[in-house]
Amino acid sequence: MPPEPLSQKEVEDRLTELPGWSVDDGLLTRSYRLASHFAATGLVVHVAQIQEELGHHSDLTLGYDTVTLAVRTHSADGALTDLDFELARRVQESAPAHGAE
């Protein structure tokens, strides 16, 4: 059974717990700036590990010193679900260890 979409109110409430994250065109998104390309690559690897553990994957973009994530739940017709916010929460907890801002 696919995950249940969150209501607009639930999305807004959860965003207050994730500084720097926003919803753009139906995607939960965040960009992180890091000190170097090597540090950004380290964060990408860490995010990939989290995604594998959750079985839920974002669009993940690596720039020279930036990492951008964009996620929604395809099995819920592209809506935002608990899975999206759990992924964001785990990334948010992990990013400081890589020096991400």
PDB file of N, CA and C in Angstrom:
ATOM      1  N   MET A   1       0.843  -1.177   0.000  1.00  0.00           N
ATOM      2  CA  MET A   1       0.000   0.000   0.000  1.00  0.00           C
ATOM      3  C   MET A   1       0.890   1.243   0.000  1.00  0.00           C
ATOM      4  N   PRO A   2       0.634   2.201  -0.890  1.00  0.00           N
ATOM      5  CA  PRO A   2       1.458   3.406  -0.954  1.00  0.00           C
ATOM      6  C   PRO A   2       1.277   4.266   0.297  1.00  0.00           C
ATOM      7  N   PRO A   3       2.305   5.055   0.632  1.00  0.00           N
ATOM      8  CA  PRO A   3       2.194   5.958   1.779  1.00  0.00           C
ATOM      9  C   PRO A   3       1.088   6.989   1.556  1.00  0.00           C
ATOM     10  N   GLU A   4       0.519   7.446   2.652  1.00  0.00           N
ATOM     11  CA  GLU A   4      -0.546   8.452   2.594  1.00  0.00           C
ATOM     12  C   GLU A   4       0.032   9.844   2.381  1.00  0.00           C
ATOM     13  N   PRO A   5      -0.527  10.610   1.459  1.00  0.00           N
ATOM     14  CA  PRO A   5      -0.089  12.000   1.288  1.00  0.00           C
ATOM     15  C   PRO A   5      -0.378  12.807   2.551  1.00  0.00           C
ATOM     16  N   LEU A   6       0.482  13.756   2.834  1.00  0.00           N
ATOM     17  CA  LEU A   6       0.269  14.665   3.956  1.00  0.00           C
ATOM     18  C   LEU A   6      -0.623  15.820   3.516  1.00  0.00           C
ATOM     19  N   SER A   7      -1.407  16.338   4.450  1.00  0.00           N
ATOM     20  CA  SER A   7      -2.219  17.519   4.154  1.00  0.00           C
ATOM     21  C   SER A   7      -1.310  18.747   4.081  1.00  0.00           C
ATOM     22  N   GLN A   8      -1.823  19.821   3.524  1.00  0.00           N
ATOM     23  CA  GLN A   8      -1.052  21.067   3.445  1.00  0.00           C
ATOM     24  C   GLN A   8      -0.650  21.531   4.842  1.00  0.00           C
ATOM     25  N   LYS A   9      -1.526  21.407   5.797  1.00  0.00           N
ATOM     26  CA  LYS A   9      -1.234  21.807   7.189  1.00  0.00           C
ATOM     27  C   LYS A   9      -0.118  20.947   7.768  1.00  0.00           C
ATOM     28  N   GLU A  10      -0.164  19.632   7.527  1.00  0.00           N
ATOM     29  CA  GLU A  10       0.896  18.749   8.012  1.00  0.00           C
ATOM     30  C   GLU A  10       2.244  19.116   7.388  1.00  0.00           C
ATOM     31  N   VAL A  11       2.247  19.406   6.105  1.00  0.00           N
ATOM     32  CA  VAL A  11       3.478  19.816   5.423  1.00  0.00           C
ATOM     33  C   VAL A  11       4.020  21.096   6.052  1.00  0.00           C
ATOM     34  N   GLU A  12       3.155  22.086   6.239  1.00  0.00           N
ATOM     35  CA  GLU A  12       3.584  23.355   6.828  1.00  0.00           C
ATOM     36  C   GLU A  12       4.136  23.150   8.235  1.00  0.00           C
ATOM     37  N   ASP A  13       3.469  22.320   9.039  1.00  0.00           N
ATOM     38  CA  ASP A  13       3.933  22.052  10.401  1.00  0.00           C
ATOM     39  C   ASP A  13       5.301  21.383  10.400  1.00  0.00           C
ATOM     40  N   ARG A  14       5.496  20.439   9.523  1.00  0.00           N
ATOM     41  CA  ARG A  14       6.773  19.718   9.474  1.00  0.00           C
ATOM     42  C   ARG A  14       7.912  20.582   8.957  1.00  0.00           C
ATOM     43  N   LEU A  15       7.604  21.502   8.075  1.00  0.00           N
ATOM     44  CA  LEU A  15       8.635  22.408   7.567  1.00  0.00           C
ATOM     45  C   LEU A  15       9.219  23.263   8.684  1.00  0.00           C
ATOM     46  N   THR A  16       8.429  23.573   9.706  1.00  0.00           N
ATOM     47  CA  THR A  16       8.948  24.392  10.812  1.00  0.00           C
ATOM     48  C   THR A  16      10.046  23.667  11.577  1.00  0.00           C
ATOM     49  N   GLU A  17      10.109  22.351  11.450  1.00  0.00           N
ATOM     50  CA  GLU A  17      11.121  21.545  12.135  1.00  0.00           C
ATOM     51  C   GLU A  17      12.377  21.338  11.284  1.00  0.00           C
ATOM     52  N   LEU A  18      12.365  21.854  10.063  1.00  0.00           N
ATOM     53  CA  LEU A  18      13.471  21.637   9.123  1.00  0.00           C
ATOM     54  C   LEU A  18      13.960  22.961   8.541  1.00  0.00           C
ATOM     55  N   PRO A  19      14.755  23.710   9.295  1.00  0.00           N
ATOM     56  CA  PRO A  19      15.254  24.992   8.780  1.00  0.00           C
ATOM     57  C   PRO A  19      15.995  24.824   7.457  1.00  0.00           C
ATOM     58  N   GLY A  20      15.699  25.727   6.537  1.00  0.00           N
ATOM     59  CA  GLY A  20      16.369  25.697   5.242  1.00  0.00           C
ATOM     60  C   GLY A  20      15.653  24.870   4.189  1.00  0.00           C
ATOM     61  N   TRP A  21      14.737  24.033   4.599  1.00  0.00           N
ATOM     62  CA  TRP A  21      13.963  23.219   3.658  1.00  0.00           C
ATOM     63  C   TRP A  21      12.726  24.002   3.227  1.00  0.00           C
ATOM     64  N   SER A  22      12.281  23.749   1.985  1.00  0.00           N
ATOM     65  CA  SER A  22      11.074  24.402   1.485  1.00  0.00           C
ATOM     66  C   SER A  22      10.373  23.461   0.511  1.00  0.00           C
ATOM     67  N   VAL A  23       9.180  23.841   0.133  1.00  0.00           N
ATOM     68  CA  VAL A  23       8.446  23.092  -0.890  1.00  0.00           C
ATOM     69  C   VAL A  23       8.378  23.976  -2.123  1.00  0.00           C
ATOM     70  N   ASP A  24       8.922  23.467  -3.226  1.00  0.00           N
ATOM     71  CA  ASP A  24       8.937  24.174  -4.499  1.00  0.00           C
ATOM     72  C   ASP A  24       8.387  23.241  -5.565  1.00  0.00           C
ATOM     73  N   ASP A  25       7.304  23.676  -6.212  1.00  0.00           N
ATOM     74  CA  ASP A  25       6.664  22.864  -7.253  1.00  0.00           C
ATOM     75  C   ASP A  25       6.352  21.458  -6.763  1.00  0.00           C
ATOM     76  N   GLY A  26       5.907  21.340  -5.516  1.00  0.00           N
ATOM     77  CA  GLY A  26       5.515  20.053  -4.971  1.00  0.00           C
ATOM     78  C   GLY A  26       6.659  19.182  -4.488  1.00  0.00           C
ATOM     79  N   LEU A  27       7.881  19.688  -4.554  1.00  0.00           N
ATOM     80  CA  LEU A  27       9.058  18.945  -4.104  1.00  0.00           C
ATOM     81  C   LEU A  27       9.589  19.529  -2.802  1.00  0.00           C
ATOM     82  N   LEU A  28       9.953  18.667  -1.870  1.00  0.00           N
ATOM     83  CA  LEU A  28      10.633  19.083  -0.656  1.00  0.00           C
ATOM     84  C   LEU A  28      12.097  19.256  -1.019  1.00  0.00           C
ATOM     85  N   THR A  29      12.640  20.471  -0.835  1.00  0.00           N
ATOM     86  CA  THR A  29      13.978  20.770  -1.346  1.00  0.00           C
ATOM     87  C   THR A  29      14.862  21.466  -0.311  1.00  0.00           C
ATOM     88  N   ARG A  30      16.164  21.300  -0.524  1.00  0.00           N
ATOM     89  CA  ARG A  30      17.159  21.999   0.297  1.00  0.00           C
ATOM     90  C   ARG A  30      18.483  21.959  -0.445  1.00  0.00           C
ATOM     91  N   SER A  31      19.211  23.060  -0.390  1.00  0.00           N
ATOM     92  CA  SER A  31      20.588  23.114  -0.892  1.00  0.00           C
ATOM     93  C   SER A  31      21.512  23.359   0.283  1.00  0.00           C
ATOM     94  N   TYR A  32      22.637  22.681   0.265  1.00  0.00           N
ATOM     95  CA  TYR A  32      23.672  22.855   1.276  1.00  0.00           C
ATOM     96  C   TYR A  32      24.929  23.363   0.603  1.00  0.00           C
ATOM     97  N   ARG A  33      25.610  24.298   1.245  1.00  0.00           N
ATOM     98  CA  ARG A  33      26.907  24.775   0.772  1.00  0.00           C
ATOM     99  C   ARG A  33      27.971  24.173   1.681  1.00  0.00           C
ATOM    100  N   LEU A  34      29.055  23.726   1.063  1.00  0.00           N
ATOM    101  CA  LEU A  34      30.145  23.102   1.802  1.00  0.00           C
ATOM    102  C   LEU A  34      31.463  23.782   1.468  1.00  0.00           C
ATOM    103  N   ALA A  35      32.505  23.442   2.213  1.00  0.00           N
ATOM    104  CA  ALA A  35      33.795  24.120   2.070  1.00  0.00           C
ATOM    105  C   ALA A  35      34.536  23.754   0.791  1.00  0.00           C
ATOM    106  N   SER A  36      34.251  22.588   0.223  1.00  0.00           N
ATOM    107  CA  SER A  36      35.000  22.137  -0.952  1.00  0.00           C
ATOM    108  C   SER A  36      34.188  21.086  -1.714  1.00  0.00           C
ATOM    109  N   HIS A  37      34.695  20.765  -2.884  1.00  0.00           N
ATOM    110  CA  HIS A  37      34.058  19.708  -3.675  1.00  0.00           C
ATOM    111  C   HIS A  37      34.166  18.365  -2.955  1.00  0.00           C
ATOM    112  N   PHE A  38      35.302  18.128  -2.330  1.00  0.00           N
ATOM    113  CA  PHE A  38      35.504  16.872  -1.602  1.00  0.00           C
ATOM    114  C   PHE A  38      34.493  16.739  -0.461  1.00  0.00           C
ATOM    115  N   ALA A  39      34.271  17.821   0.293  1.00  0.00           N
ATOM    116  CA  ALA A  39      33.287  17.792   1.383  1.00  0.00           C
ATOM    117  C   ALA A  39      31.875  17.571   0.839  1.00  0.00           C
ATOM    118  N   ALA A  40      31.557  18.210  -0.280  1.00  0.00           N
ATOM    119  CA  ALA A  40      30.236  18.029  -0.892  1.00  0.00           C
ATOM    120  C   ALA A  40      30.045  16.587  -1.344  1.00  0.00           C
ATOM    121  N   THR A  41      31.085  15.991  -1.902  1.00  0.00           N
ATOM    122  CA  THR A  41      31.015  14.594  -2.329  1.00  0.00           C
ATOM    123  C   THR A  41      30.795  13.675  -1.128  1.00  0.00           C
ATOM    124  N   GLY A  42      31.442  13.969  -0.014  1.00  0.00           N
ATOM    125  CA  GLY A  42      31.238  13.180   1.198  1.00  0.00           C
ATOM    126  C   GLY A  42      29.798  13.227   1.657  1.00  0.00           C
ATOM    127  N   LEU A  43      29.178  14.403   1.594  1.00  0.00           N
ATOM    128  CA  LEU A  43      27.774  14.513   1.976  1.00  0.00           C
ATOM    129  C   LEU A  43      26.895  13.708   1.026  1.00  0.00           C
ATOM    130  N   VAL A  44      27.182  13.751  -0.270  1.00  0.00           N
ATOM    131  CA  VAL A  44      26.403  12.979  -1.239  1.00  0.00           C
ATOM    132  C   VAL A  44      26.453  11.488  -0.899  1.00  0.00           C
ATOM    133  N   VAL A  45      27.630  10.986  -0.574  1.00  0.00           N
ATOM    134  CA  VAL A  45      27.762   9.569  -0.225  1.00  0.00           C
ATOM    135  C   VAL A  45      26.942   9.255   1.020  1.00  0.00           C
ATOM    136  N   HIS A  46      26.986  10.142   2.005  1.00  0.00           N
ATOM    137  CA  HIS A  46      26.229   9.937   3.239  1.00  0.00           C
ATOM    138  C   HIS A  46      24.720   9.950   2.949  1.00  0.00           C
ATOM    139  N   VAL A  47      24.270  10.889   2.127  1.00  0.00           N
ATOM    140  CA  VAL A  47      22.850  10.954   1.751  1.00  0.00           C
ATOM    141  C   VAL A  47      22.449   9.682   1.011  1.00  0.00           C
ATOM    142  N   ALA A  48      23.300   9.203   0.120  1.00  0.00           N
ATOM    143  CA  ALA A  48      22.994   7.967  -0.608  1.00  0.00           C
ATOM    144  C   ALA A  48      22.813   6.794   0.353  1.00  0.00           C
ATOM    145  N   GLN A  49      23.628   6.742   1.386  1.00  0.00           N
ATOM    146  CA  GLN A  49      23.503   5.682   2.390  1.00  0.00           C
ATOM    147  C   GLN A  49      22.166   5.788   3.123  1.00  0.00           C
ATOM    148  N   ILE A  50      21.788   6.988   3.523  1.00  0.00           N
ATOM    149  CA  ILE A  50      20.501   7.202   4.199  1.00  0.00           C
ATOM    150  C   ILE A  50      19.359   6.775   3.285  1.00  0.00           C
ATOM    151  N   GLN A  51      19.438   7.166   2.020  1.00  0.00           N
ATOM    152  CA  GLN A  51      18.383   6.823   1.065  1.00  0.00           C
ATOM    153  C   GLN A  51      18.251   5.309   0.909  1.00  0.00           C
ATOM    154  N   GLU A  52      19.355   4.616   0.852  1.00  0.00           N
ATOM    155  CA  GLU A  52      19.303   3.153   0.747  1.00  0.00           C
ATOM    156  C   GLU A  52      18.675   2.537   1.989  1.00  0.00           C
ATOM    157  N   GLU A  53      19.029   3.058   3.165  1.00  0.00           N
ATOM    158  CA  GLU A  53      18.451   2.542   4.411  1.00  0.00           C
ATOM    159  C   GLU A  53      16.942   2.732   4.444  1.00  0.00           C
ATOM    160  N   LEU A  54      16.469   3.877   3.941  1.00  0.00           N
ATOM    161  CA  LEU A  54      15.039   4.171   3.942  1.00  0.00           C
ATOM    162  C   LEU A  54      14.304   3.545   2.756  1.00  0.00           C
ATOM    163  N   GLY A  55      15.047   3.158   1.724  1.00  0.00           N
ATOM    164  CA  GLY A  55      14.402   2.679   0.500  1.00  0.00           C
ATOM    165  C   GLY A  55      13.606   3.793  -0.163  1.00  0.00           C
ATOM    166  N   HIS A  56      14.105   5.014  -0.030  1.00  0.00           N
ATOM    167  CA  HIS A  56      13.417   6.197  -0.555  1.00  0.00           C
ATOM    168  C   HIS A  56      14.498   7.152  -1.061  1.00  0.00           C
ATOM    169  N   HIS A  57      14.367   7.602  -2.304  1.00  0.00           N
ATOM    170  CA  HIS A  57      15.461   8.327  -2.948  1.00  0.00           C
ATOM    171  C   HIS A  57      15.023   9.691  -3.464  1.00  0.00           C
ATOM    172  N   SER A  58      15.915  10.648  -3.306  1.00  0.00           N
ATOM    173  CA  SER A  58      15.675  12.003  -3.799  1.00  0.00           C
ATOM    174  C   SER A  58      16.397  12.196  -5.122  1.00  0.00           C
ATOM    175  N   ASP A  59      16.089  13.308  -5.778  1.00  0.00           N
ATOM    176  CA  ASP A  59      16.942  13.796  -6.849  1.00  0.00           C
ATOM    177  C   ASP A  59      18.067  14.510  -6.124  1.00  0.00           C
ATOM    178  N   LEU A  60      19.272  14.089  -6.363  1.00  0.00           N
ATOM    179  CA  LEU A  60      20.435  14.561  -5.629  1.00  0.00           C
ATOM    180  C   LEU A  60      21.414  15.167  -6.629  1.00  0.00           C
ATOM    181  N   THR A  61      21.738  16.448  -6.446  1.00  0.00           N
ATOM    182  CA  THR A  61      22.605  17.155  -7.383  1.00  0.00           C
ATOM    183  C   THR A  61      23.865  17.615  -6.671  1.00  0.00           C
ATOM    184  N   LEU A  62      25.004  17.253  -7.232  1.00  0.00           N
ATOM    185  CA  LEU A  62      26.303  17.651  -6.713  1.00  0.00           C
ATOM    186  C   LEU A  62      26.871  18.746  -7.589  1.00  0.00           C
ATOM    187  N   GLY A  63      27.134  19.907  -6.978  1.00  0.00           N
ATOM    188  CA  GLY A  63      27.843  20.990  -7.636  1.00  0.00           C
ATOM    189  C   GLY A  63      29.255  21.035  -7.082  1.00  0.00           C
ATOM    190  N   TYR A  64      30.013  22.061  -7.443  1.00  0.00           N
ATOM    191  CA  TYR A  64      31.383  22.142  -6.954  1.00  0.00           C
ATOM    192  C   TYR A  64      31.424  22.113  -5.429  1.00  0.00           C
ATOM    193  N   ASP A  65      30.675  22.991  -4.794  1.00  0.00           N
ATOM    194  CA  ASP A  65      30.662  23.040  -3.331  1.00  0.00           C
ATOM    195  C   ASP A  65      29.229  23.083  -2.786  1.00  0.00           C
ATOM    196  N   THR A  66      28.304  22.528  -3.546  1.00  0.00           N
ATOM    197  CA  THR A  66      26.904  22.481  -3.123  1.00  0.00           C
ATOM    198  C   THR A  66      26.315  21.098  -3.355  1.00  0.00           C
ATOM    199  N   VAL A  67      25.335  20.791  -2.538  1.00  0.00           N
ATOM    200  CA  VAL A  67      24.533  19.575  -2.690  1.00  0.00           C
ATOM    201  C   VAL A  67      23.078  20.004  -2.587  1.00  0.00           C
ATOM    202  N   THR A  68      22.273  19.606  -3.555  1.00  0.00           N
ATOM    203  CA  THR A  68      20.854  19.942  -3.558  1.00  0.00           C
ATOM    204  C   THR A  68      20.039  18.665  -3.614  1.00  0.00           C
ATOM    205  N   LEU A  69      19.015  18.619  -2.759  1.00  0.00           N
ATOM    206  CA  LEU A  69      18.095  17.492  -2.727  1.00  0.00           C
ATOM    207  C   LEU A  69      16.706  17.984  -3.099  1.00  0.00           C
ATOM    208  N   ALA A  70      15.965  17.158  -3.801  1.00  0.00           N
ATOM    209  CA  ALA A  70      14.563  17.420  -4.122  1.00  0.00           C
ATOM    210  C   ALA A  70      13.856  16.075  -4.066  1.00  0.00           C
ATOM    211  N   VAL A  71      12.782  15.999  -3.274  1.00  0.00           N
ATOM    212  CA  VAL A  71      12.142  14.703  -3.059  1.00  0.00           C
ATOM    213  C   VAL A  71      10.628  14.838  -2.960  1.00  0.00           C
ATOM    214  N   ARG A  72       9.967  13.798  -3.427  1.00  0.00           N
ATOM    215  CA  ARG A  72       8.539  13.583  -3.245  1.00  0.00           C
ATOM    216  C   ARG A  72       8.312  12.093  -3.399  1.00  0.00           C
ATOM    217  N   THR A  73       7.142  11.632  -3.050  1.00  0.00           N
ATOM    218  CA  THR A  73       6.868  10.197  -3.076  1.00  0.00           C
ATOM    219  C   THR A  73       6.103   9.840  -4.348  1.00  0.00           C
ATOM    220  N   HIS A  74       6.783   9.201  -5.269  1.00  0.00           N
ATOM    221  CA  HIS A  74       6.168   8.846  -6.546  1.00  0.00           C
ATOM    222  C   HIS A  74       5.009   7.862  -6.369  1.00  0.00           C
ATOM    223  N   SER A  75       5.131   6.942  -5.414  1.00  0.00           N
ATOM    224  CA  SER A  75       4.068   5.949  -5.209  1.00  0.00           C
ATOM    225  C   SER A  75       2.818   6.557  -4.583  1.00  0.00           C
ATOM    226  N   ALA A  76       2.896   7.819  -4.156  1.00  0.00           N
ATOM    227  CA  ALA A  76       1.728   8.539  -3.638  1.00  0.00           C
ATOM    228  C   ALA A  76       1.332   9.629  -4.635  1.00  0.00           C
ATOM    229  N   ASP A  77       1.488   9.317  -5.913  1.00  0.00           N
ATOM    230  CA  ASP A  77       1.166  10.254  -7.002  1.00  0.00           C
ATOM    231  C   ASP A  77       1.930  11.568  -6.907  1.00  0.00           C
ATOM    232  N   GLY A  78       3.172  11.490  -6.416  1.00  0.00           N
ATOM    233  CA  GLY A  78       4.014  12.670  -6.355  1.00  0.00           C
ATOM    234  C   GLY A  78       3.735  13.586  -5.179  1.00  0.00           C
ATOM    235  N   ALA A  79       2.911  13.136  -4.242  1.00  0.00           N
ATOM    236  CA  ALA A  79       2.612  13.945  -3.051  1.00  0.00           C
ATOM    237  C   ALA A  79       3.744  13.833  -2.045  1.00  0.00           C
ATOM    238  N   LEU A  80       3.746  14.720  -1.067  1.00  0.00           N
ATOM    239  CA  LEU A  80       4.692  14.634   0.038  1.00  0.00           C
ATOM    240  C   LEU A  80       4.117  13.723   1.117  1.00  0.00           C
ATOM    241  N   THR A  81       4.982  12.872   1.674  1.00  0.00           N
ATOM    242  CA  THR A  81       4.567  11.899   2.679  1.00  0.00           C
ATOM    243  C   THR A  81       5.557  11.894   3.837  1.00  0.00           C
ATOM    244  N   ASP A  82       5.258  11.063   4.832  1.00  0.00           N
ATOM    245  CA  ASP A  82       6.175  10.878   5.954  1.00  0.00           C
ATOM    246  C   ASP A  82       7.573  10.489   5.484  1.00  0.00           C
ATOM    247  N   LEU A  83       7.655   9.688   4.436  1.00  0.00           N
ATOM    248  CA  LEU A  83       8.959   9.246   3.923  1.00  0.00           C
ATOM    249  C   LEU A  83       9.840  10.422   3.519  1.00  0.00           C
ATOM    250  N   ASP A  84       9.251  11.396   2.873  1.00  0.00           N
ATOM    251  CA  ASP A  84      10.014  12.567   2.425  1.00  0.00           C
ATOM    252  C   ASP A  84      10.569  13.339   3.611  1.00  0.00           C
ATOM    253  N   PHE A  85       9.746  13.510   4.623  1.00  0.00           N
ATOM    254  CA  PHE A  85      10.189  14.269   5.794  1.00  0.00           C
ATOM    255  C   PHE A  85      11.164  13.478   6.656  1.00  0.00           C
ATOM    256  N   GLU A  86      11.044  12.160   6.665  1.00  0.00           N
ATOM    257  CA  GLU A  86      12.025  11.348   7.391  1.00  0.00           C
ATOM    258  C   GLU A  86      13.384  11.432   6.698  1.00  0.00           C
ATOM    259  N   LEU A  87      13.394  11.377   5.383  1.00  0.00           N
ATOM    260  CA  LEU A  87      14.648  11.536   4.643  1.00  0.00           C
ATOM    261  C   LEU A  87      15.255  12.909   4.930  1.00  0.00           C
ATOM    262  N   ALA A  88      14.444  13.950   4.851  1.00  0.00           N
ATOM    263  CA  ALA A  88      14.942  15.303   5.107  1.00  0.00           C
ATOM    264  C   ALA A  88      15.477  15.435   6.528  1.00  0.00           C
ATOM    265  N   ARG A  89      14.780  14.881   7.497  1.00  0.00           N
ATOM    266  CA  ARG A  89      15.213  14.963   8.893  1.00  0.00           C
ATOM    267  C   ARG A  89      16.573  14.291   9.080  1.00  0.00           C
ATOM    268  N   ARG A  90      16.737  13.123   8.482  1.00  0.00           N
ATOM    269  CA  ARG A  90      18.001  12.402   8.634  1.00  0.00           C
ATOM    270  C   ARG A  90      19.151  13.123   7.937  1.00  0.00           C
ATOM    271  N   VAL A  91      18.889  13.697   6.783  1.00  0.00           N
ATOM    272  CA  VAL A  91      19.918  14.480   6.097  1.00  0.00           C
ATOM    273  C   VAL A  91      20.262  15.707   6.930  1.00  0.00           C
ATOM    274  N   GLN A  92      19.245  16.375   7.461  1.00  0.00           N
ATOM    275  CA  GLN A  92      19.451  17.572   8.281  1.00  0.00           C
ATOM    276  C   GLN A  92      20.330  17.258   9.491  1.00  0.00           C
ATOM    277  N   GLU A  93      20.152  16.078  10.080  1.00  0.00           N
ATOM    278  CA  GLU A  93      20.966  15.677  11.233  1.00  0.00           C
ATOM    279  C   GLU A  93      22.399  15.355  10.834  1.00  0.00           C
ATOM    280  N   SER A  94      22.594  14.848   9.627  1.00  0.00           N
ATOM    281  CA  SER A  94      23.909  14.410   9.171  1.00  0.00           C
ATOM    282  C   SER A  94      24.752  15.516   8.549  1.00  0.00           C
ATOM    283  N   ALA A  95      24.116  16.507   7.972  1.00  0.00           N
ATOM    284  CA  ALA A  95      24.827  17.533   7.212  1.00  0.00           C
ATOM    285  C   ALA A  95      25.881  18.294   8.019  1.00  0.00           C
ATOM    286  N   PRO A  96      25.618  18.668   9.274  1.00  0.00           N
ATOM    287  CA  PRO A  96      26.652  19.422  10.017  1.00  0.00           C
ATOM    288  C   PRO A  96      27.982  18.682  10.166  1.00  0.00           C
ATOM    289  N   ALA A  97      27.958  17.374  10.223  1.00  0.00           N
ATOM    290  CA  ALA A  97      29.197  16.603  10.348  1.00  0.00           C
ATOM    291  C   ALA A  97      30.085  16.766   9.116  1.00  0.00           C
ATOM    292  N   HIS A  98      29.505  17.216   8.007  1.00  0.00           N
ATOM    293  CA  HIS A  98      30.258  17.449   6.772  1.00  0.00           C
ATOM    294  C   HIS A  98      30.602  18.925   6.595  1.00  0.00           C
ATOM    295  N   GLY A  99      30.222  19.737   7.573  1.00  0.00           N
ATOM    296  CA  GLY A  99      30.476  21.171   7.492  1.00  0.00           C
ATOM    297  C   GLY A  99      29.471  21.906   6.615  1.00  0.00           C
ATOM    298  N   ALA A 100      28.328  21.271   6.367  1.00  0.00           N
ATOM    299  CA  ALA A 100      27.326  21.869   5.483  1.00  0.00           C
ATOM    300  C   ALA A 100      26.593  23.019   6.163  1.00  0.00           C
ATOM    301  N   GLU A 101      26.316  24.028   5.384  1.00  0.00           N
ATOM    302  CA  GLU A 101      25.538  25.184   5.856  1.00  0.00           C
ATOM    303  C   GLU A 101      24.247  25.268   5.090  1.00  0.00           C
TER     304      GLU A 101
END
